[in-house]
XYZ file of C-alpha atoms in Angstrom:
418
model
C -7.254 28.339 -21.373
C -9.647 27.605 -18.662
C -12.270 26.222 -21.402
C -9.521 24.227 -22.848
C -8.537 22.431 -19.205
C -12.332 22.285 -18.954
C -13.027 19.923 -21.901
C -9.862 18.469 -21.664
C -11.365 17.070 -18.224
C -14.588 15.948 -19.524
C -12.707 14.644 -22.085
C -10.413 12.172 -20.032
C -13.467 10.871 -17.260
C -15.609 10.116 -20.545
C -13.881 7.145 -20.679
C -13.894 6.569 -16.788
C -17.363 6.320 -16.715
C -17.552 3.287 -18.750
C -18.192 0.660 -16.067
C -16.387 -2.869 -17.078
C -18.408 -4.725 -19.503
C -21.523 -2.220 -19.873
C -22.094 1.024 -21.620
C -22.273 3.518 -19.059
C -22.546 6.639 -21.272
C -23.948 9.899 -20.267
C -28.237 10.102 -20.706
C -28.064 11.968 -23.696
C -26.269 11.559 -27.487
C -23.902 13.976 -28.897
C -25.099 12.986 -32.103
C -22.033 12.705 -33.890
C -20.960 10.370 -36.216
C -17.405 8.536 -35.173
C -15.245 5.834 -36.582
C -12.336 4.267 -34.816
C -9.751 1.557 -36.797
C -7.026 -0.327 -34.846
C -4.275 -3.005 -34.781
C -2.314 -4.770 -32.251
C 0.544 -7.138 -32.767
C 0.944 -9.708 -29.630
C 4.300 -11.729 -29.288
C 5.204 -14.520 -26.562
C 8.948 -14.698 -25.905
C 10.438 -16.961 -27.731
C 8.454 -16.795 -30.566
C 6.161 -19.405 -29.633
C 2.552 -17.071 -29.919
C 1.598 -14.141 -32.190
C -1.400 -12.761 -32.964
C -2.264 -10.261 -35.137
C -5.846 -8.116 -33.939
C -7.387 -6.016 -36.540
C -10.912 -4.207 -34.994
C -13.142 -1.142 -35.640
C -15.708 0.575 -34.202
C -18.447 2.543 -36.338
C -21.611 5.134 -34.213
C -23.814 6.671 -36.238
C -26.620 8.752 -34.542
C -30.289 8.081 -36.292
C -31.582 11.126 -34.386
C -31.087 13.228 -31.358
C -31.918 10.339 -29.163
C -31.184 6.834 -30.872
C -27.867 5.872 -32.152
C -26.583 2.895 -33.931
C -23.475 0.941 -33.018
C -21.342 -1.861 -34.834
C -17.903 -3.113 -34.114
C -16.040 -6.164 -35.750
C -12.547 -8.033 -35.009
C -10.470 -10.689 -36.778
C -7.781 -12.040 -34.802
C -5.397 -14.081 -37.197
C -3.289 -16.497 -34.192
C -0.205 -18.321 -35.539
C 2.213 -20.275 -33.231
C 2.932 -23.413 -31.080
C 0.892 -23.905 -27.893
C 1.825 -26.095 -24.686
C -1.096 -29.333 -24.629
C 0.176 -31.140 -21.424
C 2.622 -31.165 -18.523
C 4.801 -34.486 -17.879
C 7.072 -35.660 -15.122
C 10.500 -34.956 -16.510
C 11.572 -38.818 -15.964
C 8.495 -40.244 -17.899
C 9.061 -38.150 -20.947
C 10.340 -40.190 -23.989
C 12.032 -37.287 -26.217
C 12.366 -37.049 -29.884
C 13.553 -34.587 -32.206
C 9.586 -33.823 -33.842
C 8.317 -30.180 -33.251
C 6.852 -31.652 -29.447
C 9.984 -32.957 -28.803
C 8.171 -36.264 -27.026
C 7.244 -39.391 -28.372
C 6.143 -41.094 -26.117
C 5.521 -41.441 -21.860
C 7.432 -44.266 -19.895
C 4.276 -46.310 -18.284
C 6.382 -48.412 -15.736
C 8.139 -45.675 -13.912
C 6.562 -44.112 -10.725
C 6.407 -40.731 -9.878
C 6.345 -38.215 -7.142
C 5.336 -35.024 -6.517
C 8.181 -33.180 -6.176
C 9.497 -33.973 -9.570
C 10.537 -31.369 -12.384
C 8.271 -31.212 -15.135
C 8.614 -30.326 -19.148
C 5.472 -29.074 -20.856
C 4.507 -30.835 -24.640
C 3.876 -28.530 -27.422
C 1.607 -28.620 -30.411
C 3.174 -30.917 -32.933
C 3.401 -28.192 -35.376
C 2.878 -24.228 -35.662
C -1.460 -23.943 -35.578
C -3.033 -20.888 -37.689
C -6.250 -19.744 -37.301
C -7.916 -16.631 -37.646
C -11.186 -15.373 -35.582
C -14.265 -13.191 -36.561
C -16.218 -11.483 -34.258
C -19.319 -8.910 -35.221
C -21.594 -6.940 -32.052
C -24.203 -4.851 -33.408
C -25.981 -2.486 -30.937
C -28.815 0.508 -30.501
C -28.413 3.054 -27.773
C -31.911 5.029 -27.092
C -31.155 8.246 -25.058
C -33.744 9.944 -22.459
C -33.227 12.967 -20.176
C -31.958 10.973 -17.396
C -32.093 7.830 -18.746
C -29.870 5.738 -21.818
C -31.501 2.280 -22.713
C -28.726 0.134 -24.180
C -29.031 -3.068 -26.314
C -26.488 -5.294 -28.595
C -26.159 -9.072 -30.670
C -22.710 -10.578 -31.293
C -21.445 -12.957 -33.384
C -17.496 -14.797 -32.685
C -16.187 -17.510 -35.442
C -13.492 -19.645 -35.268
C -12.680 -22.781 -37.390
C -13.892 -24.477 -33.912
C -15.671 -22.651 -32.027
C -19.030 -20.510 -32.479
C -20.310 -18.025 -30.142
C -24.161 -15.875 -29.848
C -24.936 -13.470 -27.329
C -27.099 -10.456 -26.293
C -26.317 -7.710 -23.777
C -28.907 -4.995 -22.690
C -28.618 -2.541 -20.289
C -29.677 0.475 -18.687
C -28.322 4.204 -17.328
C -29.814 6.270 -14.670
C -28.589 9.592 -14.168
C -29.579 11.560 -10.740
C -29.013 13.760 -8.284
C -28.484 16.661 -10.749
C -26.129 14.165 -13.036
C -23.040 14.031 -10.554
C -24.162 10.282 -10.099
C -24.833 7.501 -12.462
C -26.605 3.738 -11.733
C -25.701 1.207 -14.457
C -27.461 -1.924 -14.683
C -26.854 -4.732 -17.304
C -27.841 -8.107 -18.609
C -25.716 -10.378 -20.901
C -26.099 -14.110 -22.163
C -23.687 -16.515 -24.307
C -24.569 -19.336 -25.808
C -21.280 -21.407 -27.478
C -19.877 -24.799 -29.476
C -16.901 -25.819 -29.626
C -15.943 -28.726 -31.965
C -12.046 -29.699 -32.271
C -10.480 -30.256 -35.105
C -8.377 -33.229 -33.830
C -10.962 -34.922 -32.102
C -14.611 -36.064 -32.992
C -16.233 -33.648 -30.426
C -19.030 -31.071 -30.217
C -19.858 -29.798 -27.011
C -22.007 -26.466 -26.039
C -21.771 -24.336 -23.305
C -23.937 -21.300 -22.073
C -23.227 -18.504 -20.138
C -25.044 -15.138 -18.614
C -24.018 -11.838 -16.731
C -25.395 -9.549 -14.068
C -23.541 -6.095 -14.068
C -24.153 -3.366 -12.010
C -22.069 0.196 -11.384
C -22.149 3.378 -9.569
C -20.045 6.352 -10.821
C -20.215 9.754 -8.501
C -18.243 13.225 -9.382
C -16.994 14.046 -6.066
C -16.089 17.522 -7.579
C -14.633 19.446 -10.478
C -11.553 17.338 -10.491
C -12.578 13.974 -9.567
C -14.386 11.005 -10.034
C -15.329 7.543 -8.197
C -16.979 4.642 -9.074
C -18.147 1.229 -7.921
C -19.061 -1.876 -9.942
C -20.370 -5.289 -9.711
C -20.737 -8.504 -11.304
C -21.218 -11.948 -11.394
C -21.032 -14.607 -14.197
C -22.541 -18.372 -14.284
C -21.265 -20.896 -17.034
C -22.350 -24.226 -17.648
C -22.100 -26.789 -19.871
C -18.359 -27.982 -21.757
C -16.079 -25.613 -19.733
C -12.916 -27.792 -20.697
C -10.128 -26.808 -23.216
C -10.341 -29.609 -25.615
C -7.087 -29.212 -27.022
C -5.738 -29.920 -23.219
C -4.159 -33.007 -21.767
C -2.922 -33.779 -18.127
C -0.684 -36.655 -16.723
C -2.429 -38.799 -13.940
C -1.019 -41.882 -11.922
C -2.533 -44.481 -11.014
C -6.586 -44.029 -12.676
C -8.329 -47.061 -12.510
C -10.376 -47.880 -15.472
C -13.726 -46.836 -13.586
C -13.661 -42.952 -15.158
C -15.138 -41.192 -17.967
C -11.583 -39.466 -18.969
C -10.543 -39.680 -22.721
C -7.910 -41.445 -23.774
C -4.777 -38.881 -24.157
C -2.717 -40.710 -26.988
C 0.295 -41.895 -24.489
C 0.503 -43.865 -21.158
C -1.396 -42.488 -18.277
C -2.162 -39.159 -20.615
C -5.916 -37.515 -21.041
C -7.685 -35.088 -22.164
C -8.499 -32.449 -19.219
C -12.250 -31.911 -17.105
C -12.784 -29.298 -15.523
C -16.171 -28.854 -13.760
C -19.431 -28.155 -15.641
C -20.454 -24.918 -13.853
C -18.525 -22.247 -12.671
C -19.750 -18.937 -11.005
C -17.707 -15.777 -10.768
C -18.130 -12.427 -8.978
C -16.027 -9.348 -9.023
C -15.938 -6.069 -7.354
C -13.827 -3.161 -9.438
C -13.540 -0.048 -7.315
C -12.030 3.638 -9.422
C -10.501 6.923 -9.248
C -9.963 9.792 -11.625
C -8.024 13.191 -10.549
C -7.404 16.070 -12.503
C -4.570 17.937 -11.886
C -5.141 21.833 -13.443
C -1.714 22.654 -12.627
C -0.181 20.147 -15.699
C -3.581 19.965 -17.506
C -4.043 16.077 -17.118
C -5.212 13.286 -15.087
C -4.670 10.170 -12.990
C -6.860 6.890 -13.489
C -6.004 4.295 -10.322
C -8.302 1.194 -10.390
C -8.432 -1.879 -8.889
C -10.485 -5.274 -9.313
C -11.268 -8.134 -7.100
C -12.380 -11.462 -8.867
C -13.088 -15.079 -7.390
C -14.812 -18.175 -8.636
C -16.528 -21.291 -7.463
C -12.930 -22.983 -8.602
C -11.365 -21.142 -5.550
C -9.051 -18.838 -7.926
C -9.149 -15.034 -6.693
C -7.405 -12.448 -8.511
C -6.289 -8.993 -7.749
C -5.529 -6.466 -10.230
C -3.972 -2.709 -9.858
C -3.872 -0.315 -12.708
C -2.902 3.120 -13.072
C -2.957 5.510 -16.238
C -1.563 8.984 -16.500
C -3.000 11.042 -18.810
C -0.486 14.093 -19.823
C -1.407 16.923 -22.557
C 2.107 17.924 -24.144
C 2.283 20.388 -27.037
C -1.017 21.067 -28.638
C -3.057 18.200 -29.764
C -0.779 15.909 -28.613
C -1.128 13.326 -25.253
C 1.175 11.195 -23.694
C -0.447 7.861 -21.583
C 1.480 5.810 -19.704
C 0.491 2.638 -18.112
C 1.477 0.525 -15.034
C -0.422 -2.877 -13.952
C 0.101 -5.813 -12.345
C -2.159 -9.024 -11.959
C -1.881 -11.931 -9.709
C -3.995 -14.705 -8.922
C -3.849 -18.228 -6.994
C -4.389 -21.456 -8.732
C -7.715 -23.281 -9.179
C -8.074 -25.964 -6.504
C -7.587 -28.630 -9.403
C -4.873 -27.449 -10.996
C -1.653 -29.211 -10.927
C 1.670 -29.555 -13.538
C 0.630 -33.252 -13.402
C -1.208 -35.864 -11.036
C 0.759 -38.508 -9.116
C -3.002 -40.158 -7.654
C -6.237 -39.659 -8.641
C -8.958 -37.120 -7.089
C -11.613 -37.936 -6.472
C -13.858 -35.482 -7.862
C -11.934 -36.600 -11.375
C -11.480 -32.826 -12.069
C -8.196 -32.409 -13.748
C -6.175 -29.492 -15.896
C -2.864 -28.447 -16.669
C -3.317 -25.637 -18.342
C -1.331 -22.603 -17.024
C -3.939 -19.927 -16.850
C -5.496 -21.910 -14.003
C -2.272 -22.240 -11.973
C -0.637 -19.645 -9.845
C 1.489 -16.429 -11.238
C 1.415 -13.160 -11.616
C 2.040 -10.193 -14.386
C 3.487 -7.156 -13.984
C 3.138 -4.552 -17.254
C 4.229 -0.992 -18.251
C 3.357 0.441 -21.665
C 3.141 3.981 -23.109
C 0.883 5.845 -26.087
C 1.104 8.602 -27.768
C -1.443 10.389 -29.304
C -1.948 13.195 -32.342
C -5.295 15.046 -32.837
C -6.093 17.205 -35.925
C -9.221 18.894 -35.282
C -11.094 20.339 -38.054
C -8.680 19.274 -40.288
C -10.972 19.253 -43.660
C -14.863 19.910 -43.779
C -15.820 16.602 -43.535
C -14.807 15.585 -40.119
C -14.514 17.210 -36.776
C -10.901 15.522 -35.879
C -8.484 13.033 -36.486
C -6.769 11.364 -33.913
C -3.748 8.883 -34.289
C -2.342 6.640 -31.806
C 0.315 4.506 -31.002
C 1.323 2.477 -28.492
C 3.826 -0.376 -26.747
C 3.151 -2.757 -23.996
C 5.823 -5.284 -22.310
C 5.021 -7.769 -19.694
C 6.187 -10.201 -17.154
C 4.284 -13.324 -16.527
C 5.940 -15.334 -13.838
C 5.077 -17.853 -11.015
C 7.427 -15.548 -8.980
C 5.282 -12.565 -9.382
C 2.187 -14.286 -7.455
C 1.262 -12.351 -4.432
C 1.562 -14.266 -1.299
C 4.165 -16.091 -2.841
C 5.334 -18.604 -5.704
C 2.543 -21.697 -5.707
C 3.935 -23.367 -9.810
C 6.532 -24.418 -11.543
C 8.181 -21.939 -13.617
C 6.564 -23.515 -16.582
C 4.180 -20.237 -16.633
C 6.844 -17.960 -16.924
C 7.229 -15.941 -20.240
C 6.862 -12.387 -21.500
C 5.053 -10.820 -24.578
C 4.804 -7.861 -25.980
C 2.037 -5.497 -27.650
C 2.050 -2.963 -30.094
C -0.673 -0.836 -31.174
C -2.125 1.739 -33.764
C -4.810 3.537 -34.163
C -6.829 5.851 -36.084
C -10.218 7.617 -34.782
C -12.201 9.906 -37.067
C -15.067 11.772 -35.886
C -17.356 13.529 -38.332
């Protein structure tokens, strides 16, 4: 029993150890062959977003110290999204899919008023396809990490590299992760004659330290510069009174444009963990929490925990409990009754204020040795539910309750090793 709680342990702070957005593995491969396959279904209330996610995950070891990794993802996105935020006593209503026809140019606004949000004029489809190919090389102490990906869409392209680096010392109970990442995208509409690029690169860096046989901390690090097109081009906003000296894009309606937001952005976060067996019940706790701001004044907390619980053999129970919250980018508004002056402007709802509280649960089967051609089997399944709602913002509510919905998420899995 006491080898069984033993790799049970390892088994759960494996995962811990992978710092967010870097591959901090242990210095050395198992060399072992594993395949993972999964699928999520994601539904907004309301039916107005679903997406379907199909991904896998391939390693195959070359020797006893390089390994080969691939992954892929198509994400197949069907529903109606909102394009811009109006004064409710502007909006000329119809009975089309949007439900507006047209905005009332003559009326004046404040900014107290209520406001509707358009929709796309019909349901949009599109599917994504997304490749990352990677080598791992694997000293004593020391795992060198590098990977290419590739991300398709019918308008929008995305390259990037990541490499990075693992140091393990002090007789393995810590670990120094280092990485390097760059993006380099297009995005052309399909309603509008378009084609912007925009580039991006990461700095990463992480600390993990076994404080003991039952638990485990670590620190990380990063920071993020874009440039370039950083504007949704499927957006529009509502602004008052613009004079004709600007470089906006004409919207379609009265007073309506397309978004701009600025043309660099920089973004740091700090992500702080804890693991902590407990023998007694055979599983483990996972508590983390991340800090995140940006040049555009949002900051973000987020607070996670994960309980991992063993029931009868082979079988594990995870539940999950997390909530988000985040202020609203300092040009962000439902719509603009005067100009700024900086002629930043956006609408869209994942720059305003709200937060999101979740709880999900998976369950998890493991066959080991189940036929002579792999080591185990492993099936999983799982159910997420949120709450995304201006209400939920810490420090209190700072939007409309235009960003409130819910959504759901299930999951499946399978995960063969050989």
């Amino acid at each position: 029993m006491a080898a069984t709680k033993t790799n049970a342990l390892h088994a759960l702070t494996a995962a811990a150890l992978a710092l967010p957005g870097m591959s901090a593995k242990a210095a050395a491969s198992d060399y072992q062959a594993k395949t993972d396959i999964q699928y999520g279904h994601y539904r907004e209330s309301d039916d107005r977003i679903s997406v379907d996610i199909y991904q896998g995950m391939t390693v195959l070891p070359i020797s006893q110290s390089l390994e080969l990794q691939g992954s892929w993802v198509i994400d197949s996105f069907s529903g109606a999204t909102p394009v811009l935020t109006l004064p409710a006593s502007v909006a000329q209503t119809s009975s089309g899919a949007s439900g507006i026809s047209g905005v009332d140019g003559d009326k004046t606004v404040s900014g107290g008023e209520q406001a509707v949000q358009v929709m796309t004029g019909a349901s949009t489809r599109e599917t994504r396809y997304g490749v990352d190919i990677g080598l791992s090389y694997f000293l004593d102490n020391l795992s060198f990490h590098a990977s290419g990906k590739r991300s398709e869409e019918p308008d929008y392209l995305s390259h990037g590299y990541h490499v990075g680096v693992d140091w393990d010392f002090n007789r393995k109970l810590n670990t120094l992760s280092l990485g390097f990442g760059q993006n380099f995208d297009r995005v052309e509409p399909t309603t509008r004659p378009l084609s912007e690029e925009k580039n991006e690169y990461q700095i990463q860096l992480g600390l993990s330290q076994i404080l003991g046989k039952k638990s485990l901390f670590r620190l990380s690090a990063g920071y993020t510069h874009g440039s370039g097109y950083l504007s949704n081009p499927y957006k529009k906003v509502f602004i008052q009174g613009l004079d004709t000296d600007h470089n906006l894009q004409d919207g379609g309606f009265n007073h309506v444009f397309y978004e701009n937001r600025p043309d660099k952005r920089d973004q740091w976060s700090v992500s702080l963990g804890y693991i902590r067996y407990f023998s007694a019940l055979d599983s483990a706790l996972h508590l983390d929490y991340r800090y995140f701001t940006d040049s555009w004044d949002i900051a973000s907390h987020t607070f996670e925990a994960v309980y991992h619980q063993p029931l009868a053999e082979d079988w594990m129970l995870i539940p999950r409990l997390r909530y988000y919250s985040q202020n609203q980018a300092r040009f962000y508004r439902d719509f603009y009754t005067t100009p700024r002056k900086d002629h930043h402007y956006s609408s869209d709802f994942r720059l305003a204020g709200f937060g999101v509280l979740s709880g999900g649960i998976k369950l998890s089967r493991e066959w080991r040795h189940a036929n002579k051609l792999t080591e185990s089997i492993k099936l999983e399944a799982g159910f997420e539910y949120s709450a995304h709602a201006a209400a939920l913002q810490l420090g209190g509510q700072t939007a409309s309750e235009l960003t409130d919905f819910n959504y759901v998420l299930f999951s499946g899995a399978i995960k063969i090793k050989f």
